[in-house]
Amino acid sequence: MYPHIWLTKNTIASTLIFCRRQVIISKLFQFCRQIIGPNGNNESASVSGEPLVITRGEHGISRKQFSPNAIKVLYRLKDGGFDAYLVGGCVRDILLGQQPKDFDVVTNATPEQVKKLFRNCRLIGRRFRLAHIVFGREIIEVATMRGHHEAQEDKNQTSQSSKQGQLLRDNVFGSIEEDAERRDFSINALYYSINDFCIYDYANGLAAINAKQIELIGDPETRYREDPVRMLRAVRFATKLDMKIAPGSEKPINHLASLLDNIPPARLYEETLKLFLNGKAHANFIMLRQYGLFKSLFPALDAILDKNPQGLETAFIEQMFKNTDARINADKKVTPAFIFAALLWFPLIERTKKIQQQEQISEFDAFAAAMNKVLSENAQHVAVPKRFTLGARDIWHIQQRLDKRAGQRAYRLTQQPRFKAAYDFLLLRVDAGEQEHTELSQWWTQYLAKDINGQKDMVKELGHQGGPKPRKRSRRRAPKKPAE
């Protein structure tokens, strides 16, 4: 139970007057910002010392819209004597009428202090020290409020930057105002308080939402250099929320895109999944190419697409992403193995031809050697886990066997675990413009639609087509009897 606070009539009256004034002022601020936009000069957002307070009556958000586990974390931190807020995407998404997937908490408690309050807590990260509160399958991420690098350092406050300005370690703690300045985008600097149920807007995030703009907090070039992944996040938020990147935040992206080469491949893999498995893969692909960001993720494919922007390769990749979006939006499963098999298909074909010419070996051997080289080179940019590269290999191998259908080959091929994905891959190739495989794809479509007897008949009609010709067996002659 929480203690009740008893107020006198005069106190209640003065409180009501203050609240009404606050509502009027905040509404006036919102109206002005909607007219002039989040930034009249199209520069980046800045954090004000006095936040815009959006009262419960104005934002209409209820605690029932947040995860019950996140609310538990807030109250436990509050009872422990700490300040705690829900921050970022969960607040933003609810304001936009969307269902948030993650619930992040920010507090003035250090990670070690958080761990003492929660038995189900584990501390992770070196670059950013975070606390994960585990509730079964749900994880509530708790971060300590970030401070400025110029803050006095102690054993719990360390930061380190690279020569390019990228933050390598950033465990500098500070106030909520400093934390708001350290947020990446203004729409993510919205804090929901459990104390008064108000939203505190430190960087005109509500105005940016109304203006449908993604804008960085602070100097864009400096913020991108601190963490180049923010360029990928800007693209993802723009497509996800149906917004545009603000001109000031958009301008430096093209000439800073190469900074992504300094990001660990494992982290770029995680960001790639977020870009391509959120139902907006096609739109993200277009924007990544537009800003020169795709080159740092898949340089071999990017070079091929540049040679022929309107060619088969571009049609193939765009069709793959459109199909992926359709499946995700229909709540169907999508395997990353298929996506990476498609993204590396044309680099694989190109490398196969090159190896075959240089080493004068068979196409099959060149294909196998090319797979190893393409996957190892791509791992230097995007570290795809082995379970998905093995799946991509299977899809590629089956492409070479789809025209071998005689005898038991067709049936055996359908028993392969990756056959369905490989069949879809063949259909994708035909849809993109590989008309020479149209007849083959139609045959497999009919074959899969028939029962076992119908499948046997289709194979018999092929004769020996699609398989090796049977060898003629020579009759063994009986040895001549020796003459008597």
mmCIF file of C-alpha atoms in Angstrom, residues 69 72-73 76 114-123 131-136 138-140 142:
data_model
loop_
_atom_site.group_PDB
_atom_site.id
_atom_site.type_symbol
_atom_site.label_atom_id
_atom_site.label_comp_id
_atom_site.label_asym_id
_atom_site.label_seq_id
_atom_site.Cartn_x
_atom_site.Cartn_y
_atom_site.Cartn_z
ATOM 1 C CA ASN A 69 6.252 -6.463 -15.765
ATOM 2 C CA LYS A 72 6.478 -3.792 -11.609
ATOM 3 C CA VAL A 73 10.036 -2.709 -12.362
ATOM 4 C CA ARG A 76 10.255 -1.591 -7.332
ATOM 5 C CA VAL A 114 19.501 -2.354 -9.865
ATOM 6 C CA LYS A 115 20.923 -5.845 -9.487
ATOM 7 C CA LYS A 116 20.554 -5.642 -5.696
ATOM 8 C CA LEU A 117 16.835 -4.876 -6.052
ATOM 9 C CA PHE A 118 16.043 -7.724 -8.472
ATOM 10 C CA ARG A 119 16.956 -11.356 -8.024
ATOM 11 C CA ASN A 120 15.973 -11.985 -11.668
ATOM 12 C CA CYS A 121 18.496 -9.406 -12.928
ATOM 13 C CA ARG A 122 21.584 -9.929 -15.052
ATOM 14 C CA LEU A 123 24.071 -7.262 -16.129
ATOM 15 C CA ALA A 131 20.489 -4.474 -16.552
ATOM 16 C CA HIS A 132 18.090 -7.079 -17.929
ATOM 17 C CA ILE A 133 15.184 -8.000 -15.662
ATOM 18 C CA VAL A 134 13.971 -11.416 -16.780
ATOM 19 C CA PHE A 135 10.292 -12.375 -16.509
ATOM 20 C CA GLY A 136 10.092 -15.712 -18.292
ATOM 21 C CA GLU A 138 9.957 -11.151 -21.464
ATOM 22 C CA ILE A 139 13.000 -9.030 -20.679
ATOM 23 C CA ILE A 140 12.682 -5.498 -19.329
ATOM 24 C CA VAL A 142 16.888 -1.057 -17.446
#
